[in-house]
């Protein structure tokens, strides 16, 4: 019985899925790294006193959050062609850009909410110490706000990781695409997709458990 299992497609598919799992993690981390930078800028921009800046940032957030990520991926890959921008964007670059742009809209709200949640007295205390508005934000407000951002940022990691499955439409060799390539040849979608789901769970469950532990530790 054990030999039958070891020789089944549940096991045979793993050499094809493991590289896809690596691409899934790599694209998620790269996209979220850029997404956090962009999201922090947009989130702080939404708090700006200048209506043009806050309006533009709000428009960006609403547009990205109001459209499907799949449409965003296809727009970057198939819409921004050589005829439009002068060059074609390859699938890997498209993937990172799409994850970054999509995640940034949600991260912007996380940043805005965290900064906004800091008591007004903290801002006043910084100014009373002779700090400028930028210095108050950098040394007093931002460290406290970042602590509150960590749990929702972790949740965004899990969401973005699962959203990488949408990249299969542009033939990026992430986990789901690797599984589809395998079962298209072996005609074993049941076994293959069970293993695909299990590998996703192997990534998301530890992340979720760690986030719960972190939330209790930070008490936020």
PDB file of C-alpha atoms in Angstrom:
ATOM      1  CA  UNK A   1       0.000   0.000   0.000  1.00  0.00           C
ATOM      2  CA  UNK A   2       2.819   2.360   0.881  1.00  0.00           C
ATOM      3  CA  UNK A   3       4.623   1.455  -2.333  1.00  0.00           C
ATOM      4  CA  UNK A   4       1.473   2.216  -4.310  1.00  0.00           C
ATOM      5  CA  UNK A   5       1.226   5.634  -2.690  1.00  0.00           C
ATOM      6  CA  UNK A   6       4.911   6.412  -3.295  1.00  0.00           C
ATOM      7  CA  UNK A   7       4.466   5.498  -6.944  1.00  0.00           C
ATOM      8  CA  UNK A   8       1.236   7.467  -7.311  1.00  0.00           C
ATOM      9  CA  UNK A   9       0.860  10.875  -8.916  1.00  0.00           C
ATOM     10  CA  UNK A  10       0.483  12.407  -5.456  1.00  0.00           C
ATOM     11  CA  UNK A  11       4.235  11.914  -5.111  1.00  0.00           C
ATOM     12  CA  UNK A  12       5.317  12.006  -8.752  1.00  0.00           C
ATOM     13  CA  UNK A  13       3.931  15.516  -9.167  1.00  0.00           C
ATOM     14  CA  UNK A  14       6.073  17.009  -6.378  1.00  0.00           C
ATOM     15  CA  UNK A  15       9.251  17.550  -8.447  1.00  0.00           C
ATOM     16  CA  UNK A  16       7.150  19.702 -10.778  1.00  0.00           C
ATOM     17  CA  UNK A  17       5.329  21.556  -8.015  1.00  0.00           C
ATOM     18  CA  UNK A  18       8.238  22.416  -5.721  1.00  0.00           C
ATOM     19  CA  UNK A  19       9.868  24.830  -8.236  1.00  0.00           C
ATOM     20  CA  UNK A  20       6.440  26.408  -8.746  1.00  0.00           C
ATOM     21  CA  UNK A  21       6.156  26.808  -4.995  1.00  0.00           C
ATOM     22  CA  UNK A  22       9.491  28.627  -5.012  1.00  0.00           C
ATOM     23  CA  UNK A  23       8.310  30.981  -7.756  1.00  0.00           C
ATOM     24  CA  UNK A  24       5.113  31.640  -5.814  1.00  0.00           C
ATOM     25  CA  UNK A  25       7.026  32.674  -2.696  1.00  0.00           C
ATOM     26  CA  UNK A  26       9.622  34.656  -4.620  1.00  0.00           C
ATOM     27  CA  UNK A  27       7.102  36.645  -6.656  1.00  0.00           C
ATOM     28  CA  UNK A  28       5.015  37.321  -3.560  1.00  0.00           C
ATOM     29  CA  UNK A  29       7.966  38.658  -1.572  1.00  0.00           C
ATOM     30  CA  UNK A  30       9.292  40.766  -4.448  1.00  0.00           C
ATOM     31  CA  UNK A  31       5.856  42.209  -5.203  1.00  0.00           C
ATOM     32  CA  UNK A  32       5.097  42.963  -1.565  1.00  0.00           C
ATOM     33  CA  UNK A  33       8.465  44.629  -1.025  1.00  0.00           C
ATOM     34  CA  UNK A  34       7.707  47.102  -3.806  1.00  0.00           C
ATOM     35  CA  UNK A  35       4.058  47.210  -2.787  1.00  0.00           C
ATOM     36  CA  UNK A  36       4.942  48.288   0.741  1.00  0.00           C
ATOM     37  CA  UNK A  37       7.090  51.155  -0.512  1.00  0.00           C
ATOM     38  CA  UNK A  38       4.382  52.336  -2.904  1.00  0.00           C
ATOM     39  CA  UNK A  39       1.633  51.693  -0.367  1.00  0.00           C
ATOM     40  CA  UNK A  40       3.418  53.697   2.328  1.00  0.00           C
ATOM     41  CA  UNK A  41       3.788  56.635  -0.051  1.00  0.00           C
ATOM     42  CA  UNK A  42       0.151  56.454  -1.144  1.00  0.00           C
ATOM     43  CA  UNK A  43      -1.108  55.939   2.405  1.00  0.00           C
ATOM     44  CA  UNK A  44       0.757  58.975   3.693  1.00  0.00           C
ATOM     45  CA  UNK A  45      -0.339  60.849   0.580  1.00  0.00           C
ATOM     46  CA  UNK A  46      -3.962  60.263   1.533  1.00  0.00           C
ATOM     47  CA  UNK A  47      -3.239  62.074   4.807  1.00  0.00           C
ATOM     48  CA  UNK A  48      -1.697  65.047   3.008  1.00  0.00           C
ATOM     49  CA  UNK A  49      -3.173  68.504   3.526  1.00  0.00           C
ATOM     50  CA  UNK A  50      -2.802  69.139  -0.201  1.00  0.00           C
ATOM     51  CA  UNK A  51      -6.053  68.140  -1.871  1.00  0.00           C
ATOM     52  CA  UNK A  52      -4.400  67.322  -5.203  1.00  0.00           C
ATOM     53  CA  UNK A  53      -2.068  64.783  -3.561  1.00  0.00           C
ATOM     54  CA  UNK A  54      -4.713  63.255  -1.293  1.00  0.00           C
ATOM     55  CA  UNK A  55      -7.211  63.191  -4.156  1.00  0.00           C
ATOM     56  CA  UNK A  56      -4.816  61.441  -6.530  1.00  0.00           C
ATOM     57  CA  UNK A  57      -3.857  58.867  -3.889  1.00  0.00           C
ATOM     58  CA  UNK A  58      -7.497  58.228  -3.055  1.00  0.00           C
ATOM     59  CA  UNK A  59      -8.271  57.806  -6.753  1.00  0.00           C
ATOM     60  CA  UNK A  60      -5.471  55.250  -7.099  1.00  0.00           C
ATOM     61  CA  UNK A  61      -6.721  53.246  -4.119  1.00  0.00           C
ATOM     62  CA  UNK A  62     -10.325  53.213  -5.331  1.00  0.00           C
ATOM     63  CA  UNK A  63      -9.410  52.241  -8.899  1.00  0.00           C
ATOM     64  CA  UNK A  64      -7.124  49.372  -7.887  1.00  0.00           C
ATOM     65  CA  UNK A  65      -9.417  48.051  -5.159  1.00  0.00           C
ATOM     66  CA  UNK A  66     -12.425  48.385  -7.431  1.00  0.00           C
ATOM     67  CA  UNK A  67     -11.047  46.305 -10.312  1.00  0.00           C
ATOM     68  CA  UNK A  68     -10.198  42.580 -10.400  1.00  0.00           C
ATOM     69  CA  UNK A  69      -6.545  41.657 -10.051  1.00  0.00           C
ATOM     70  CA  UNK A  70      -6.916  39.362 -13.058  1.00  0.00           C
ATOM     71  CA  UNK A  71      -7.907  42.355 -15.191  1.00  0.00           C
ATOM     72  CA  UNK A  72      -4.911  44.278 -13.851  1.00  0.00           C
ATOM     73  CA  UNK A  73      -2.547  41.431 -14.753  1.00  0.00           C
ATOM     74  CA  UNK A  74      -3.914  41.182 -18.286  1.00  0.00           C
ATOM     75  CA  UNK A  75      -3.858  44.966 -18.710  1.00  0.00           C
ATOM     76  CA  UNK A  76      -0.158  45.137 -17.827  1.00  0.00           C
ATOM     77  CA  UNK A  77       0.790  42.092 -19.884  1.00  0.00           C
ATOM     78  CA  UNK A  78      -1.507  42.307 -22.909  1.00  0.00           C
ATOM     79  CA  UNK A  79      -2.617  45.934 -22.811  1.00  0.00           C
ATOM     80  CA  UNK A  80       0.738  47.663 -22.362  1.00  0.00           C
ATOM     81  CA  UNK A  81       2.232  46.288 -25.579  1.00  0.00           C
ATOM     82  CA  UNK A  82       5.063  47.531 -27.772  1.00  0.00           C
ATOM     83  CA  UNK A  83       2.572  49.631 -29.733  1.00  0.00           C
ATOM     84  CA  UNK A  84       1.505  51.445 -26.573  1.00  0.00           C
ATOM     85  CA  UNK A  85       4.685  51.874 -24.496  1.00  0.00           C
ATOM     86  CA  UNK A  86       7.432  50.931 -26.971  1.00  0.00           C
ATOM     87  CA  UNK A  87       8.329  47.541 -25.480  1.00  0.00           C
ATOM     88  CA  UNK A  88       6.685  44.363 -24.236  1.00  0.00           C
ATOM     89  CA  UNK A  89       6.639  43.465 -20.543  1.00  0.00           C
ATOM     90  CA  UNK A  90       7.715  39.896 -19.824  1.00  0.00           C
ATOM     91  CA  UNK A  91       5.574  37.643 -17.593  1.00  0.00           C
ATOM     92  CA  UNK A  92       7.872  37.759 -14.538  1.00  0.00           C
ATOM     93  CA  UNK A  93       8.084  41.556 -14.574  1.00  0.00           C
ATOM     94  CA  UNK A  94       4.332  41.726 -15.128  1.00  0.00           C
ATOM     95  CA  UNK A  95       3.797  39.482 -12.112  1.00  0.00           C
ATOM     96  CA  UNK A  96       5.893  41.601  -9.768  1.00  0.00           C
ATOM     97  CA  UNK A  97       4.335  44.841 -10.995  1.00  0.00           C
ATOM     98  CA  UNK A  98       0.796  43.485 -10.715  1.00  0.00           C
ATOM     99  CA  UNK A  99       1.319  42.172  -7.181  1.00  0.00           C
ATOM    100  CA  UNK A 100       2.989  45.437  -6.145  1.00  0.00           C
ATOM    101  CA  UNK A 101       0.303  47.690  -7.605  1.00  0.00           C
ATOM    102  CA  UNK A 102      -2.550  45.604  -6.248  1.00  0.00           C
ATOM    103  CA  UNK A 103      -1.088  45.116  -2.772  1.00  0.00           C
ATOM    104  CA  UNK A 104      -0.079  48.790  -2.536  1.00  0.00           C
ATOM    105  CA  UNK A 105      -3.710  49.903  -2.638  1.00  0.00           C
ATOM    106  CA  UNK A 106      -4.542  47.752   0.379  1.00  0.00           C
ATOM    107  CA  UNK A 107      -1.284  48.535   2.163  1.00  0.00           C
ATOM    108  CA  UNK A 108      -2.024  52.239   1.684  1.00  0.00           C
ATOM    109  CA  UNK A 109      -5.200  51.809   3.710  1.00  0.00           C
ATOM    110  CA  UNK A 110      -3.285  49.867   6.354  1.00  0.00           C
ATOM    111  CA  UNK A 111      -0.705  52.666   6.595  1.00  0.00           C
ATOM    112  CA  UNK A 112      -3.327  55.412   6.630  1.00  0.00           C
ATOM    113  CA  UNK A 113      -5.362  53.674   9.306  1.00  0.00           C
ATOM    114  CA  UNK A 114      -2.329  52.957  11.485  1.00  0.00           C
ATOM    115  CA  UNK A 115      -1.017  56.519  11.325  1.00  0.00           C
ATOM    116  CA  UNK A 116      -4.494  57.943  11.863  1.00  0.00           C
ATOM    117  CA  UNK A 117      -4.943  55.731  14.946  1.00  0.00           C
ATOM    118  CA  UNK A 118      -2.018  57.353  16.770  1.00  0.00           C
ATOM    119  CA  UNK A 119      -3.365  59.788  19.328  1.00  0.00           C
ATOM    120  CA  UNK A 120      -3.237  63.443  18.382  1.00  0.00           C
ATOM    121  CA  UNK A 121      -1.341  64.116  21.602  1.00  0.00           C
ATOM    122  CA  UNK A 122       1.655  62.228  20.180  1.00  0.00           C
ATOM    123  CA  UNK A 123       1.887  64.746  17.338  1.00  0.00           C
ATOM    124  CA  UNK A 124       1.531  67.645  19.750  1.00  0.00           C
ATOM    125  CA  UNK A 125       4.195  66.187  22.043  1.00  0.00           C
ATOM    126  CA  UNK A 126       6.652  66.017  19.162  1.00  0.00           C
ATOM    127  CA  UNK A 127       6.016  69.591  18.192  1.00  0.00           C
ATOM    128  CA  UNK A 128       6.361  70.650  21.837  1.00  0.00           C
ATOM    129  CA  UNK A 129       9.828  69.052  21.859  1.00  0.00           C
ATOM    130  CA  UNK A 130      10.818  71.260  18.963  1.00  0.00           C
ATOM    131  CA  UNK A 131      10.586  68.608  16.274  1.00  0.00           C
ATOM    132  CA  UNK A 132       9.378  69.487  12.818  1.00  0.00           C
ATOM    133  CA  UNK A 133       6.311  67.796  11.341  1.00  0.00           C
ATOM    134  CA  UNK A 134       8.518  65.404   9.357  1.00  0.00           C
ATOM    135  CA  UNK A 135      10.692  64.618  12.385  1.00  0.00           C
ATOM    136  CA  UNK A 136       7.595  63.998  14.516  1.00  0.00           C
ATOM    137  CA  UNK A 137       6.311  61.561  11.918  1.00  0.00           C
ATOM    138  CA  UNK A 138       9.683  59.823  11.582  1.00  0.00           C
ATOM    139  CA  UNK A 139      10.692  59.480  15.237  1.00  0.00           C
ATOM    140  CA  UNK A 140       7.399  59.408  17.157  1.00  0.00           C
ATOM    141  CA  UNK A 141       4.383  58.552  15.012  1.00  0.00           C
ATOM    142  CA  UNK A 142       5.802  56.136  12.441  1.00  0.00           C
ATOM    143  CA  UNK A 143       7.445  53.667  14.910  1.00  0.00           C
ATOM    144  CA  UNK A 144       4.168  53.336  16.836  1.00  0.00           C
ATOM    145  CA  UNK A 145       2.101  53.101  13.654  1.00  0.00           C
ATOM    146  CA  UNK A 146       4.389  50.473  12.124  1.00  0.00           C
ATOM    147  CA  UNK A 147       3.873  48.231  15.145  1.00  0.00           C
ATOM    148  CA  UNK A 148       0.133  48.354  14.482  1.00  0.00           C
ATOM    149  CA  UNK A 149       0.657  47.648  10.782  1.00  0.00           C
ATOM    150  CA  UNK A 150       2.464  44.341  11.249  1.00  0.00           C
ATOM    151  CA  UNK A 151      -0.547  42.018  11.720  1.00  0.00           C
ATOM    152  CA  UNK A 152      -2.563  43.394   8.750  1.00  0.00           C
ATOM    153  CA  UNK A 153       0.586  43.426   6.614  1.00  0.00           C
ATOM    154  CA  UNK A 154       0.992  39.748   7.412  1.00  0.00           C
ATOM    155  CA  UNK A 155      -2.582  39.131   6.338  1.00  0.00           C
ATOM    156  CA  UNK A 156      -1.833  40.942   3.089  1.00  0.00           C
ATOM    157  CA  UNK A 157       1.102  38.593   2.542  1.00  0.00           C
ATOM    158  CA  UNK A 158      -1.251  35.608   2.750  1.00  0.00           C
ATOM    159  CA  UNK A 159      -3.745  37.248   0.384  1.00  0.00           C
ATOM    160  CA  UNK A 160      -1.082  38.185  -2.169  1.00  0.00           C
ATOM    161  CA  UNK A 161       0.441  34.718  -1.981  1.00  0.00           C
ATOM    162  CA  UNK A 162      -2.903  33.146  -2.885  1.00  0.00           C
ATOM    163  CA  UNK A 163      -3.474  35.737  -5.614  1.00  0.00           C
ATOM    164  CA  UNK A 164      -0.338  34.540  -7.420  1.00  0.00           C
ATOM    165  CA  UNK A 165      -2.509  31.687  -8.717  1.00  0.00           C
ATOM    166  CA  UNK A 166      -4.013  34.249 -11.113  1.00  0.00           C
ATOM    167  CA  UNK A 167      -0.612  34.585 -12.787  1.00  0.00           C
ATOM    168  CA  UNK A 168      -1.177  31.217 -14.439  1.00  0.00           C
ATOM    169  CA  UNK A 169      -3.140  33.050 -17.156  1.00  0.00           C
ATOM    170  CA  UNK A 170       0.108  34.567 -18.450  1.00  0.00           C
ATOM    171  CA  UNK A 171       2.041  31.293 -18.164  1.00  0.00           C
ATOM    172  CA  UNK A 172       4.147  32.174 -15.131  1.00  0.00           C
ATOM    173  CA  UNK A 173       5.488  28.948 -13.651  1.00  0.00           C
ATOM    174  CA  UNK A 174       3.984  29.479 -10.211  1.00  0.00           C
ATOM    175  CA  UNK A 175       2.424  26.673  -8.216  1.00  0.00           C
ATOM    176  CA  UNK A 176      -0.975  26.415  -9.909  1.00  0.00           C
ATOM    177  CA  UNK A 177       0.461  26.731 -13.416  1.00  0.00           C
ATOM    178  CA  UNK A 178       3.012  23.998 -12.669  1.00  0.00           C
ATOM    179  CA  UNK A 179       0.152  21.780 -11.525  1.00  0.00           C
ATOM    180  CA  UNK A 180      -1.882  22.493 -14.655  1.00  0.00           C
ATOM    181  CA  UNK A 181       1.083  21.671 -16.865  1.00  0.00           C
ATOM    182  CA  UNK A 182       1.486  18.346 -15.081  1.00  0.00           C
ATOM    183  CA  UNK A 183      -2.112  17.177 -15.207  1.00  0.00           C
ATOM    184  CA  UNK A 184      -2.511  18.273 -18.825  1.00  0.00           C
ATOM    185  CA  UNK A 185       0.106  15.634 -19.670  1.00  0.00           C
ATOM    186  CA  UNK A 186      -0.799  12.936 -17.140  1.00  0.00           C
ATOM    187  CA  UNK A 187      -4.592  13.490 -17.056  1.00  0.00           C
ATOM    188  CA  UNK A 188      -4.577  13.406 -13.246  1.00  0.00           C
ATOM    189  CA  UNK A 189      -6.245  16.681 -12.192  1.00  0.00           C
ATOM    190  CA  UNK A 190      -7.685  15.221  -8.962  1.00  0.00           C
ATOM    191  CA  UNK A 191      -4.358  14.075  -7.492  1.00  0.00           C
ATOM    192  CA  UNK A 192      -2.470  17.067  -8.839  1.00  0.00           C
ATOM    193  CA  UNK A 193      -4.831  19.727  -7.532  1.00  0.00           C
ATOM    194  CA  UNK A 194      -4.995  18.085  -4.107  1.00  0.00           C
ATOM    195  CA  UNK A 195      -1.217  18.417  -3.887  1.00  0.00           C
ATOM    196  CA  UNK A 196      -1.370  21.989  -5.173  1.00  0.00           C
ATOM    197  CA  UNK A 197      -3.846  22.897  -2.428  1.00  0.00           C
ATOM    198  CA  UNK A 198      -1.769  21.125   0.213  1.00  0.00           C
ATOM    199  CA  UNK A 199       1.338  23.060  -0.797  1.00  0.00           C
ATOM    200  CA  UNK A 200      -0.584  26.334  -0.628  1.00  0.00           C
ATOM    201  CA  UNK A 201      -1.685  25.336   2.875  1.00  0.00           C
ATOM    202  CA  UNK A 202       1.933  24.526   3.764  1.00  0.00           C
ATOM    203  CA  UNK A 203       2.709  28.181   3.052  1.00  0.00           C
ATOM    204  CA  UNK A 204      -0.397  29.924   4.381  1.00  0.00           C
ATOM    205  CA  UNK A 205      -1.090  28.017   7.612  1.00  0.00           C
ATOM    206  CA  UNK A 206       2.367  28.614   9.187  1.00  0.00           C
ATOM    207  CA  UNK A 207       2.109  32.278   8.175  1.00  0.00           C
ATOM    208  CA  UNK A 208      -1.349  32.581   9.754  1.00  0.00           C
ATOM    209  CA  UNK A 209      -0.246  30.862  12.965  1.00  0.00           C
ATOM    210  CA  UNK A 210       2.792  33.106  13.221  1.00  0.00           C
ATOM    211  CA  UNK A 211       0.606  36.174  12.721  1.00  0.00           C
ATOM    212  CA  UNK A 212      -1.719  35.146  15.539  1.00  0.00           C
ATOM    213  CA  UNK A 213       1.257  34.657  17.823  1.00  0.00           C
ATOM    214  CA  UNK A 214       2.682  38.007  16.757  1.00  0.00           C
ATOM    215  CA  UNK A 215      -0.609  39.778  17.400  1.00  0.00           C
ATOM    216  CA  UNK A 216      -0.708  38.398  20.952  1.00  0.00           C
ATOM    217  CA  UNK A 217       2.920  39.362  21.508  1.00  0.00           C
ATOM    218  CA  UNK A 218       2.450  42.902  20.226  1.00  0.00           C
ATOM    219  CA  UNK A 219      -0.976  43.164  21.866  1.00  0.00           C
ATOM    220  CA  UNK A 220      -2.421  45.164  18.965  1.00  0.00           C
TER     221      UNK A 220
END
